Structure formats: structure tokens, C-alpha cells
mmCIF file of N, CA and C in Angstrom:
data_model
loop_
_atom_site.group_PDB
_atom_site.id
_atom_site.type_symbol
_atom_site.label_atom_id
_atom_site.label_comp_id
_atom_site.label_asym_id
_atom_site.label_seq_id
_atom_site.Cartn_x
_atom_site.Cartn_y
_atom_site.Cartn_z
ATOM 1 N N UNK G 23 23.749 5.249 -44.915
ATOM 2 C CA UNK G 23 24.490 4.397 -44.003
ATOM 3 C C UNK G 23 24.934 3.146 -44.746
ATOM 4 N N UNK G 24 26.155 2.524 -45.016
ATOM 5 C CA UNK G 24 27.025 1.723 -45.345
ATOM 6 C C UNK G 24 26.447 0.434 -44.518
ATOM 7 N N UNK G 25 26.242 -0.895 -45.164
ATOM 8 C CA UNK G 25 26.417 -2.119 -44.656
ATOM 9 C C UNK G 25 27.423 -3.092 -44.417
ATOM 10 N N UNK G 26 28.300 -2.411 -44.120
ATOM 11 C CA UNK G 26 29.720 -2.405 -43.694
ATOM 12 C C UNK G 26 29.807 -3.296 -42.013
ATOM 13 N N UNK G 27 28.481 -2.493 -41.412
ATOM 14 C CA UNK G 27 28.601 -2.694 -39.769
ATOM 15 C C UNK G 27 27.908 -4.115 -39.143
ATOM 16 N N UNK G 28 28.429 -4.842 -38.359
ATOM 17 C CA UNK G 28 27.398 -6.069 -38.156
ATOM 18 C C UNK G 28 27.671 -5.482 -36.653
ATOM 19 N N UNK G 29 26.662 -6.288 -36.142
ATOM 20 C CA UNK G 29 26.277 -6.410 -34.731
ATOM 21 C C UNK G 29 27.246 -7.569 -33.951
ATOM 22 N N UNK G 30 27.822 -7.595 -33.055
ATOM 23 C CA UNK G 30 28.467 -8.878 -32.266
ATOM 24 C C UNK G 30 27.394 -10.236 -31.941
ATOM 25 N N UNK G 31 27.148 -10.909 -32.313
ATOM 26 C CA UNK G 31 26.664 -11.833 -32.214
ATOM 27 C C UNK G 31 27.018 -13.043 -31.530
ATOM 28 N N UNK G 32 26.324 -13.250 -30.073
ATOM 29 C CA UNK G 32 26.829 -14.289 -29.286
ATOM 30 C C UNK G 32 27.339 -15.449 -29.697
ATOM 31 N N UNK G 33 27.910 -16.497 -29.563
ATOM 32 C CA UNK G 33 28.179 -17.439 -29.970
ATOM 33 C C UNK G 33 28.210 -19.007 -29.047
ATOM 34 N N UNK G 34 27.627 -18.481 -27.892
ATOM 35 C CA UNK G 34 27.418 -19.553 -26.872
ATOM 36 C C UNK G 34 28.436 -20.338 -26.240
ATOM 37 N N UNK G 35 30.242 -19.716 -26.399
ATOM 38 C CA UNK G 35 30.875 -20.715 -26.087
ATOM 39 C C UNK G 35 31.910 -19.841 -25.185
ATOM 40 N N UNK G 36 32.021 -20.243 -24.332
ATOM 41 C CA UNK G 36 32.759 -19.680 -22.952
ATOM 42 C C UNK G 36 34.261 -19.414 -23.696
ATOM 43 N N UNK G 37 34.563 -17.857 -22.916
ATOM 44 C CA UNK G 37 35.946 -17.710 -23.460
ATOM 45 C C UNK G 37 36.846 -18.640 -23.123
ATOM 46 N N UNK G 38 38.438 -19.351 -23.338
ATOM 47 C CA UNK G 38 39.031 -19.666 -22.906
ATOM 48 C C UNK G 38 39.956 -19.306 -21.065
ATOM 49 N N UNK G 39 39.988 -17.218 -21.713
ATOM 50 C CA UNK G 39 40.208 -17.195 -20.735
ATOM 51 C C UNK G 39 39.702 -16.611 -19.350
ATOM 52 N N UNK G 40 37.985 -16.186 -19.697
ATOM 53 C CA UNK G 40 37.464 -15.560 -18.412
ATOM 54 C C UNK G 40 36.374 -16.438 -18.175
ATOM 55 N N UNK G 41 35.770 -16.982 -19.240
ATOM 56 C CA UNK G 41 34.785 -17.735 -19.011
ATOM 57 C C UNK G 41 33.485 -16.809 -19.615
ATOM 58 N N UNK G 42 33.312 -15.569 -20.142
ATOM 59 C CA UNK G 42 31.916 -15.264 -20.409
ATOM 60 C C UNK G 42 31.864 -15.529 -22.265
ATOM 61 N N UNK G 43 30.790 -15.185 -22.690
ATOM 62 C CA UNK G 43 30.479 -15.427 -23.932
ATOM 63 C C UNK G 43 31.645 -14.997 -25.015
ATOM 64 N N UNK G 44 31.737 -15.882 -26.068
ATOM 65 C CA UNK G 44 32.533 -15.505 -27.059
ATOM 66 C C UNK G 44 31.543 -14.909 -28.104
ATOM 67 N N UNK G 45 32.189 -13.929 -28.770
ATOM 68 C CA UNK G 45 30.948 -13.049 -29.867
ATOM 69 C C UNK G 45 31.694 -12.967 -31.384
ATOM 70 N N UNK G 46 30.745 -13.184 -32.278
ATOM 71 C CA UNK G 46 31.340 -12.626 -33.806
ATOM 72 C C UNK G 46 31.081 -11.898 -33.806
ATOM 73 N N UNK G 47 31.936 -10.696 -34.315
ATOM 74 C CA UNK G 47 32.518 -9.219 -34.833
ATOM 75 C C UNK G 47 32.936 -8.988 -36.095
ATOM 76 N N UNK G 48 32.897 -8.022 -36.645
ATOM 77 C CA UNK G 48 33.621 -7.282 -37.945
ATOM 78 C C UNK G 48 34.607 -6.376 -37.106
ATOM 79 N N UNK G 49 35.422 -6.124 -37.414
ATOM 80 C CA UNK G 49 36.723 -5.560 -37.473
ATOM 81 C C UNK G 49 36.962 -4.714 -38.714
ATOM 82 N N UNK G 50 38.324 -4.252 -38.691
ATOM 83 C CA UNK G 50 38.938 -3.613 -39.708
ATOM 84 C C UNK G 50 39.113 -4.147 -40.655
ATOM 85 N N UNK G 51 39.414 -5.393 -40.547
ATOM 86 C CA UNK G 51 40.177 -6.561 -42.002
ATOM 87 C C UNK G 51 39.331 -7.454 -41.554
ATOM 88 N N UNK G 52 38.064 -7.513 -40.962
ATOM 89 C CA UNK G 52 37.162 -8.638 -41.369
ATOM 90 C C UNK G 52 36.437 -9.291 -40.350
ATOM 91 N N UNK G 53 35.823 -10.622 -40.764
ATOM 92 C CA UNK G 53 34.937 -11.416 -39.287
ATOM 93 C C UNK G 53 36.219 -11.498 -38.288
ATOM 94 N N UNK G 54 36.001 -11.667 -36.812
ATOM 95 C CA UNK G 54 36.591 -12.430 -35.951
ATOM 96 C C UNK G 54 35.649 -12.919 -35.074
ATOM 97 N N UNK G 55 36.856 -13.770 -33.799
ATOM 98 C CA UNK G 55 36.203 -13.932 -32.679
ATOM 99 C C UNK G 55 36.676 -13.427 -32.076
ATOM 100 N N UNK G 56 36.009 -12.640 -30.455
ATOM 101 C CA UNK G 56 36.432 -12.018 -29.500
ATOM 102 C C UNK G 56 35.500 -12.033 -28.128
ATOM 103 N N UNK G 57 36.124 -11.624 -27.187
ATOM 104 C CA UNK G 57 35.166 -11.943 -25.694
ATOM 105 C C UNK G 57 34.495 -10.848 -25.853
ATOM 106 N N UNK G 58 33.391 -10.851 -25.291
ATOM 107 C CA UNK G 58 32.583 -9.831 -24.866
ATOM 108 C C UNK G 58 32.883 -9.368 -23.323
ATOM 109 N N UNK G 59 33.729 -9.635 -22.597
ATOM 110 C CA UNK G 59 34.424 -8.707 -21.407
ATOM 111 C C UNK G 59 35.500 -8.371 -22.140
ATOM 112 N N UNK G 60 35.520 -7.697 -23.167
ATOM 113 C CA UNK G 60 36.807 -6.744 -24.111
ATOM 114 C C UNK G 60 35.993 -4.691 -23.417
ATOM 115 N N UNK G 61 36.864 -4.615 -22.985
ATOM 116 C CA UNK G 61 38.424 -4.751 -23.132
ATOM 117 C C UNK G 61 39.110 -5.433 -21.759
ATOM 118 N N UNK G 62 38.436 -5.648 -20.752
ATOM 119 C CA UNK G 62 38.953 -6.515 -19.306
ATOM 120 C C UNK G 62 39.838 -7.810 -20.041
ATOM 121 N N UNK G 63 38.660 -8.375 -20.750
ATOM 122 C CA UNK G 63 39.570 -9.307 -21.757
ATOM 123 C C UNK G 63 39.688 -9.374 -22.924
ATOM 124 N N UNK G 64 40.894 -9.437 -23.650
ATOM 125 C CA UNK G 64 41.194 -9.277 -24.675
ATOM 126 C C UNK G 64 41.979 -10.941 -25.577
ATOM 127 N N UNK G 65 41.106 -11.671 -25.045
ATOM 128 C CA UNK G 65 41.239 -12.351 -26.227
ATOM 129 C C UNK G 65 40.808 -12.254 -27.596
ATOM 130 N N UNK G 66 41.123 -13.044 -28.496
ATOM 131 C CA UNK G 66 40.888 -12.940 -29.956
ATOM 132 C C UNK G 66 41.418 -14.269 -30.587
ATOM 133 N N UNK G 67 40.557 -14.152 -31.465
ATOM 134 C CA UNK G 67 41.214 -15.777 -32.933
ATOM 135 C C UNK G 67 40.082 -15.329 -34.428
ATOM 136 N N UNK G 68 40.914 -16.039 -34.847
ATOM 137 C CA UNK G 68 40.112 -15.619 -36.375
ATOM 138 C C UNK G 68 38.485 -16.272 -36.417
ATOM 139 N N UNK G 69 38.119 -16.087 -37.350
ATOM 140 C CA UNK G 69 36.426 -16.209 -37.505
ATOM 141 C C UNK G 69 36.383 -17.796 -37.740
ATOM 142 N N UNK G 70 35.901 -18.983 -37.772
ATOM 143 C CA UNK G 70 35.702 -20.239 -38.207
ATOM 144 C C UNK G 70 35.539 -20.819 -39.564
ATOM 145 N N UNK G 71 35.125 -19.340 -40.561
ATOM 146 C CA UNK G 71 34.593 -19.603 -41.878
ATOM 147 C C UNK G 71 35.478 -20.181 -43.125
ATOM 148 N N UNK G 72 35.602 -20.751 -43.849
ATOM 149 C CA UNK G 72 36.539 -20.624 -44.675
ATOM 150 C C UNK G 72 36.310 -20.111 -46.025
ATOM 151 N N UNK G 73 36.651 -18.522 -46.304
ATOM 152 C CA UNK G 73 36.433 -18.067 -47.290
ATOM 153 C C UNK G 73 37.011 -18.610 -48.678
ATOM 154 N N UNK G 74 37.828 -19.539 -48.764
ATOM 155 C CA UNK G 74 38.110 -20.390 -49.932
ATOM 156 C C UNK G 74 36.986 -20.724 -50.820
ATOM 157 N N UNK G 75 38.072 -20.586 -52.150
ATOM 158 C CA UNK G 75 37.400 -21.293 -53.332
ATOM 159 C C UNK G 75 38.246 -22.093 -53.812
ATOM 160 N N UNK G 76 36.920 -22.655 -55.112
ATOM 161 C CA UNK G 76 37.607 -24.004 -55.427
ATOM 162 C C UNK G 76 39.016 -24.275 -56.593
ATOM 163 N N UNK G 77 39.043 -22.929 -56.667
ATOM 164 C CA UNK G 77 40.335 -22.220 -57.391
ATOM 165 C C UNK G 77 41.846 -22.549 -57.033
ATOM 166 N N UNK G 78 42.716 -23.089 -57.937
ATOM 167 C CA UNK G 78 43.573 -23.783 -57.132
ATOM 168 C C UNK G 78 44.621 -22.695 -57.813
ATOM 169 N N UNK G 79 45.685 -22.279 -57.157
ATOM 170 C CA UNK G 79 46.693 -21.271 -57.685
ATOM 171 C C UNK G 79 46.865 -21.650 -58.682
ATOM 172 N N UNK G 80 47.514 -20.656 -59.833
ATOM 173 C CA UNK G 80 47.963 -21.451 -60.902
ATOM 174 C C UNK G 80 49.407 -20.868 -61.327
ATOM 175 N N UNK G 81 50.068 -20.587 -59.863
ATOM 176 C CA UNK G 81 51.596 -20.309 -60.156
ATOM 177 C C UNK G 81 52.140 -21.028 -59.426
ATOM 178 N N UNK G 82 51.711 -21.545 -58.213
ATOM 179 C CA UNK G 82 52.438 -22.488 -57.665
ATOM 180 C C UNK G 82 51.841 -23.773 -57.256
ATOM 181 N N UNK G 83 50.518 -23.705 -57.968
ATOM 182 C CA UNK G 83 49.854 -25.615 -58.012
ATOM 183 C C UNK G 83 49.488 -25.994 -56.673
ATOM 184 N N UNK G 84 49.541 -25.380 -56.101
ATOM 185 C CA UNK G 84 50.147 -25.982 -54.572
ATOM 186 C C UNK G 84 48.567 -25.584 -53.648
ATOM 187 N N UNK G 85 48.397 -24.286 -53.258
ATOM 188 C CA UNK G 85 47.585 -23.221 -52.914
ATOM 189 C C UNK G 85 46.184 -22.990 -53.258
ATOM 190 N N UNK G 86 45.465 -22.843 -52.980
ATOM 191 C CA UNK G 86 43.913 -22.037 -53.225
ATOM 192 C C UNK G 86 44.069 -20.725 -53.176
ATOM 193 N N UNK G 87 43.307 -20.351 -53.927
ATOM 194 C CA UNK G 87 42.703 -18.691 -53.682
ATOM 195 C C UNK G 87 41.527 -18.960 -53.101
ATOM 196 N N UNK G 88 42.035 -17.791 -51.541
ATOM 197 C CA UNK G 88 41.161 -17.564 -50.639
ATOM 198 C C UNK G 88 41.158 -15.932 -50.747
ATOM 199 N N UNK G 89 39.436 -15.931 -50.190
ATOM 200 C CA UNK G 89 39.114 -14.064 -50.211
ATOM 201 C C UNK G 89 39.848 -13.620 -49.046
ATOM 202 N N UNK G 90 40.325 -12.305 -49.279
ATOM 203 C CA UNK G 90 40.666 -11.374 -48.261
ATOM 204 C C UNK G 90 40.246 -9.955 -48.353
ATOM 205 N N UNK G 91 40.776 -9.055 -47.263
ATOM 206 C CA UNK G 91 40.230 -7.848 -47.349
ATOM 207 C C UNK G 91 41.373 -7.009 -47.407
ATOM 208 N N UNK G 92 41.341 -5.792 -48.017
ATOM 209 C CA UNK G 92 42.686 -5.241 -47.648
ATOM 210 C C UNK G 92 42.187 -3.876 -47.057
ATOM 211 N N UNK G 93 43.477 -3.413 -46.585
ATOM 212 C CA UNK G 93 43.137 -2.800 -45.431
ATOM 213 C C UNK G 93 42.307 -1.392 -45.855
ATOM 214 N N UNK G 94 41.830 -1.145 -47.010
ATOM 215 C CA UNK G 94 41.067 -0.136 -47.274
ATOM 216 C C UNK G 94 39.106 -1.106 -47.956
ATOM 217 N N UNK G 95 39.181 -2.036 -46.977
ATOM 218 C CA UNK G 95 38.089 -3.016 -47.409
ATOM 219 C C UNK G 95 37.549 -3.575 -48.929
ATOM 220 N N UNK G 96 38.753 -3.518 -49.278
ATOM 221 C CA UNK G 96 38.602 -4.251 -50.448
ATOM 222 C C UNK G 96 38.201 -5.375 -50.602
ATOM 223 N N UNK G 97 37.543 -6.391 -51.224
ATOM 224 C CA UNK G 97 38.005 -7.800 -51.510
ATOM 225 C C UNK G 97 38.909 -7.971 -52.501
ATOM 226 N N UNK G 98 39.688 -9.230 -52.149
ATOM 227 C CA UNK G 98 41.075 -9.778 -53.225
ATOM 228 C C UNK G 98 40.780 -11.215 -52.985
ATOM 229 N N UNK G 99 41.705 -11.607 -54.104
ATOM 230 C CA UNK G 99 41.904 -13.224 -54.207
ATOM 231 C C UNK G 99 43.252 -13.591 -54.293
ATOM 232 N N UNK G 100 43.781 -14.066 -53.056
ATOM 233 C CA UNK G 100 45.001 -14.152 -53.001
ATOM 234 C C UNK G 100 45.724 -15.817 -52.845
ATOM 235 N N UNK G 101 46.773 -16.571 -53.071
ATOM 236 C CA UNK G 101 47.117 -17.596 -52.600
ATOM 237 C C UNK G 101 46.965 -17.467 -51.119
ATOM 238 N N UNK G 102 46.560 -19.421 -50.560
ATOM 239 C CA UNK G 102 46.808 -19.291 -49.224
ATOM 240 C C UNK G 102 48.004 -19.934 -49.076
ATOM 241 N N UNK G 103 49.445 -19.743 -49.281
ATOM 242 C CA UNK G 103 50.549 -19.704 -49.507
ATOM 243 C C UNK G 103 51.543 -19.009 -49.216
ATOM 244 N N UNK G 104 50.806 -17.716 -49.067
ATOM 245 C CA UNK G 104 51.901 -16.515 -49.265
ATOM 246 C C UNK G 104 52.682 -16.416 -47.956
ATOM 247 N N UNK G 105 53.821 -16.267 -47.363
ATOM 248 C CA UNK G 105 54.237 -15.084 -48.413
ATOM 249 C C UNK G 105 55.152 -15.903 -49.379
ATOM 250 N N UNK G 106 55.192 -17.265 -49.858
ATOM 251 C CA UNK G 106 56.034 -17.709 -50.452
ATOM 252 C C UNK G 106 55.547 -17.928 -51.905
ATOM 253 N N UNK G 107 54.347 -17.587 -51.614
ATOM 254 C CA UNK G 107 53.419 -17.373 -53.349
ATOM 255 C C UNK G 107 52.249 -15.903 -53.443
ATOM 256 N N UNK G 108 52.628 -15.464 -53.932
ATOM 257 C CA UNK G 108 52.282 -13.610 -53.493
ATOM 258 C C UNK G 108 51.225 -13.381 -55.004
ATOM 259 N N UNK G 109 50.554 -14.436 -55.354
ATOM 260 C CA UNK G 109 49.590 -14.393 -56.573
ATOM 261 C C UNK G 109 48.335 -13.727 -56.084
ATOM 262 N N UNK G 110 47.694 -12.729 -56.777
ATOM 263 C CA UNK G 110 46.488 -12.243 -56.070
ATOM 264 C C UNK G 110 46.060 -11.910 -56.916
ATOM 265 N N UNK G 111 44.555 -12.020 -57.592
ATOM 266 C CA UNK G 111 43.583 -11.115 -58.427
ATOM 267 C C UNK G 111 42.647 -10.530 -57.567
ATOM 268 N N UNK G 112 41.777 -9.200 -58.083
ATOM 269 C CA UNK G 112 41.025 -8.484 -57.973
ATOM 270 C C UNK G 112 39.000 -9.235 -58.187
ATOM 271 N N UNK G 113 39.455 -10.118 -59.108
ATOM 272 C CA UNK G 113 38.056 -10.524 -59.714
ATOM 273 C C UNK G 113 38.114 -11.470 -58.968
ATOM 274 N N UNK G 114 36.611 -12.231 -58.791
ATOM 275 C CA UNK G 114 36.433 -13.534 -58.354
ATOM 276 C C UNK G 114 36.675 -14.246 -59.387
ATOM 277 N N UNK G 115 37.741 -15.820 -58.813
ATOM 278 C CA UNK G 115 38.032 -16.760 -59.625
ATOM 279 C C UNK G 115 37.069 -17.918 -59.980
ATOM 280 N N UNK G 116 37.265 -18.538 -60.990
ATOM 281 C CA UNK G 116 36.510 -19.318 -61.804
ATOM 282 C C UNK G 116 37.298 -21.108 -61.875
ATOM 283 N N UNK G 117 37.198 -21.740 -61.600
ATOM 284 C CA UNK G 117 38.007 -23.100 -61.383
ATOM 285 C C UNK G 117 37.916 -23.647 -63.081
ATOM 286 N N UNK G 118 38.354 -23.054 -63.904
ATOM 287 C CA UNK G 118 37.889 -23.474 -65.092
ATOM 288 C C UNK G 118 39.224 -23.245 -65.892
ATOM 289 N N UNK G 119 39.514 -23.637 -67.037
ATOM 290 C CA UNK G 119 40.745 -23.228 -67.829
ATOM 291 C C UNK G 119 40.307 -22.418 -69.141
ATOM 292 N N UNK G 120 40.976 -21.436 -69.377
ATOM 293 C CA UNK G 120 41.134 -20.753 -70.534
ATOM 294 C C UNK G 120 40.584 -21.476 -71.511
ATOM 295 N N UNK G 121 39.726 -21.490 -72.589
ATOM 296 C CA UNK G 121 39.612 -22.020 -73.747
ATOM 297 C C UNK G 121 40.441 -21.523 -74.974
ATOM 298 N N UNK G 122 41.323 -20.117 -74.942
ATOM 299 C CA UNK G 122 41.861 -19.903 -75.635
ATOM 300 C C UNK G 122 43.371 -19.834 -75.514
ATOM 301 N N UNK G 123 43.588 -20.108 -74.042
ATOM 302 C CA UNK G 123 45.033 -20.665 -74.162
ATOM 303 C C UNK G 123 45.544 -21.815 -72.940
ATOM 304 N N UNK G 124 44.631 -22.075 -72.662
ATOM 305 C CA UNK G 124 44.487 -22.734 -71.455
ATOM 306 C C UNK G 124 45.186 -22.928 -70.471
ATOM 307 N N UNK G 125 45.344 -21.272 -69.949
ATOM 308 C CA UNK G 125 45.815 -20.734 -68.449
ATOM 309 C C UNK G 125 44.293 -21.530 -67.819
ATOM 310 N N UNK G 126 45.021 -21.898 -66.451
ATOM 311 C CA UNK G 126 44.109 -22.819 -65.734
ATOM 312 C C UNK G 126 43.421 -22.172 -64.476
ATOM 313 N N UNK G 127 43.185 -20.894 -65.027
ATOM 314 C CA UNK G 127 42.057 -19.803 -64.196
ATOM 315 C C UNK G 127 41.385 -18.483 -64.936
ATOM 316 N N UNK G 128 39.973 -18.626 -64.909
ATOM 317 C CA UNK G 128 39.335 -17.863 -65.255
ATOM 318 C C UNK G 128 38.983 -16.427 -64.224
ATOM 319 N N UNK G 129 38.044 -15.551 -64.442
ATOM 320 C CA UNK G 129 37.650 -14.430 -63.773
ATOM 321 C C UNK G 129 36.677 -13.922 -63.981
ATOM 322 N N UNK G 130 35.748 -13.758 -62.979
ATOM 323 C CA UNK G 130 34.475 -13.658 -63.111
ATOM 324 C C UNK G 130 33.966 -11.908 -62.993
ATOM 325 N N UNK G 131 33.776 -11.499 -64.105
ATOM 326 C CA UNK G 131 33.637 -10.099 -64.458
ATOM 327 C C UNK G 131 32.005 -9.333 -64.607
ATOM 328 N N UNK G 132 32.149 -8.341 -63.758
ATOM 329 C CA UNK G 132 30.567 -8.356 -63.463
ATOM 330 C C UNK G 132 30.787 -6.541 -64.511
ATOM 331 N N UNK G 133 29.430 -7.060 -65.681
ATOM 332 C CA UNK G 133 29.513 -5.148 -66.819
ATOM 333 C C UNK G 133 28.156 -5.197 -66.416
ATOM 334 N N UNK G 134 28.033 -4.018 -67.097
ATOM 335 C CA UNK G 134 26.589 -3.115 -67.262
ATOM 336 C C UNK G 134 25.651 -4.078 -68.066
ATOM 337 N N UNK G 135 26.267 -5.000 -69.007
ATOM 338 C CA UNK G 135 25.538 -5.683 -70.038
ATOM 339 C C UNK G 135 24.930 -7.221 -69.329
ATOM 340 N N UNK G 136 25.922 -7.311 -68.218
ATOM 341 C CA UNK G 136 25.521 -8.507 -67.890
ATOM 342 C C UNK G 136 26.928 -9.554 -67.290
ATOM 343 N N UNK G 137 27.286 -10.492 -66.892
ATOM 344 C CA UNK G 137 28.257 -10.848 -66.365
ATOM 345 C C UNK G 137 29.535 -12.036 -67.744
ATOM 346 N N UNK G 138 30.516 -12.237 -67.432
ATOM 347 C CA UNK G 138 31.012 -12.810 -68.365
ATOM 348 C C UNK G 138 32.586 -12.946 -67.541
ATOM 349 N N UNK G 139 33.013 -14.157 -68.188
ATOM 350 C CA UNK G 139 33.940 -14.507 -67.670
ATOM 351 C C UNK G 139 35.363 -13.728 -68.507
ATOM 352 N N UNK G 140 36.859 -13.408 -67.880
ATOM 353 C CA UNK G 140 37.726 -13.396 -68.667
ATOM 354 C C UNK G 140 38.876 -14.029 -68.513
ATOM 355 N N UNK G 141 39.588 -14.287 -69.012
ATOM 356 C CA UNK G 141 41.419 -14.974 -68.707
ATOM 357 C C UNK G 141 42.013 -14.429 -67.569
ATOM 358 N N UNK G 142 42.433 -15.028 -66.626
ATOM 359 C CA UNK G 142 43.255 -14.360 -65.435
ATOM 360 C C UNK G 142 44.689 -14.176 -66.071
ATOM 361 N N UNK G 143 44.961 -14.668 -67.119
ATOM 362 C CA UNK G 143 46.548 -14.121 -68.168
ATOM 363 C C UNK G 143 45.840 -13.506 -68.232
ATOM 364 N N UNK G 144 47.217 -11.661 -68.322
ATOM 365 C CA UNK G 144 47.234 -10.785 -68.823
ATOM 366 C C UNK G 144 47.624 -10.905 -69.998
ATOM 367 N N UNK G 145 48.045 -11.663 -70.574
ATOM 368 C CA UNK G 145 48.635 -11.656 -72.397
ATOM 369 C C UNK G 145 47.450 -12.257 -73.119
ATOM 370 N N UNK G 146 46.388 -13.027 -72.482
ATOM 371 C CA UNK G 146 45.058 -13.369 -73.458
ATOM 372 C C UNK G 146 44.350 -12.399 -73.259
ATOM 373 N N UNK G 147 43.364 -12.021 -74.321
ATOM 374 C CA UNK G 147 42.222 -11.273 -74.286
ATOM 375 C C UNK G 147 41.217 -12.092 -74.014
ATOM 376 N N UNK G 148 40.726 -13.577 -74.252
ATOM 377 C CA UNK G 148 39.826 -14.186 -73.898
ATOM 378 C C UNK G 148 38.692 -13.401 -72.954
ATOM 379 N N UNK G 149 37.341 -13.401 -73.193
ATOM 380 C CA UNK G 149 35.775 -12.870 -73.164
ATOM 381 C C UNK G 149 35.113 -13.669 -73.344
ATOM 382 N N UNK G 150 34.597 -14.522 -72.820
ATOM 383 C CA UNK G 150 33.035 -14.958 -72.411
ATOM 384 C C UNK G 150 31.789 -14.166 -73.448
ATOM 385 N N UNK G 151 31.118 -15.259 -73.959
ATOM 386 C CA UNK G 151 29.679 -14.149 -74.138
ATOM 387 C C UNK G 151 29.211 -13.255 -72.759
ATOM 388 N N UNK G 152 28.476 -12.477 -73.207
ATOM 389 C CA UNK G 152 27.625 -12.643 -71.603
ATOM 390 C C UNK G 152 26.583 -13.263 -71.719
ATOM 391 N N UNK G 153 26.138 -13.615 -69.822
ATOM 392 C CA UNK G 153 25.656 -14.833 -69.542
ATOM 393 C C UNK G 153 24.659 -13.907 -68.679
#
């Protein structure tokens, strides 16, 4: 069995629109909030959390990379920008700059040997010892 599944978990705060408990849920693409008279009521809003890091885009300066899920439950690291900045890595980001060319995001790479950082440029090879 997959730990994929959470339980709805009350949240003590009256729906907006029926009045009974609001609950956290997992979904398809992730935490939310939702009533617990679903389906009578069907409100909804996103979860409270902010999956951000301290990773600041480094194509449009502007943006953070925040986690997301995609729709086959992946995690990604995408600008919170988009769709006007459509930058996304696979690895968790590193708020750090390249030492070998100093692109101003690293990637946090998990091997068999142990963990190590690499260049979020694709044109550096930059490698970390492992740590």
C-alpha cells in the first residue's frame, strides 16, 4: 500500500458556505481545502501551505521556485510566474550559485553514493563532492 493517501483532517473552521467543518484533503494534484458536507457542498480553495523555496528563478529574477505536482504525481520545481515564465526543474533547488560558472541555481541530486549537488545549466557539468 502506497503513502500516497491521507485522511481528511478537520480543521475547525466553519465553511463559508454551509457552515459545517472545513477539512484537509489530498486530491489528485495535491493538499486542499474542502467541506465535509461534499458533495451537498462543494466548496473548495487551495491548502494554506506555502510550498516555496528560497530559490529565486534565474530566468526571469522576478519569481521563486515553488513545488508542484504534475498530474501523474510527480514533484517539479517550477516558477511562481508562469505562464509568463515556464522555467521548471525536476531536482530540488539549491539557493546557491554555480562555482564553476556561476549560473545562480544549483540542484540537489540524491545517488546511491550519497547526495551532491549539480548545475541547474545544462551546458556545465559542475558536481559537488558527495556530502
Amino acid at each position: 500500500m502506497t503513502d500516497n493517501f491521507l485522511e481528511p483532517q478537520s480543521l475547525g473552521v466553519p465553511c463559508p458556505r454551509c457552515q459545517r467543518d472545513l477539512q484537509l484533503k489530498k486530491g489528485r494534484y495535491g493538499l486542499y481545502v474542502g467541506c465535509s458536507g461534499h458533495p451537498d457542498c462543494d466548496y473548495m480553495t487551495a491548502a494554506d501551505f506555502d510550498p516555496g523555496t528560497d530559490a529565486q528563478c534565474p530566468i526571469c529574477k522576478q519569481g521563486k521556485l515553488v513545488q508542484k505536482t504534475s498530474r501523474f504525481g510527480n514533484s517539479f520545481y517550477a516558477c511562481d510566474h508562469y505562464p509568463k515564465c515556464k522555467y521548471s526543474v525536476n531536482l530540488p533547488p539549491v539557493p546557491e550559485s554555480c562555482p564553476k560558472c556561476d549560473f545562480p541555481l544549483l540542484l540537489k541530486k540524491k545517488t546511491a553514493a550519497g547526495e551532491r549537488w549539480i548545475c541547474a545549466d545544462d551546458s556545465c557539468d559542475y558536481k559537488s563532492s558527495i556530502k
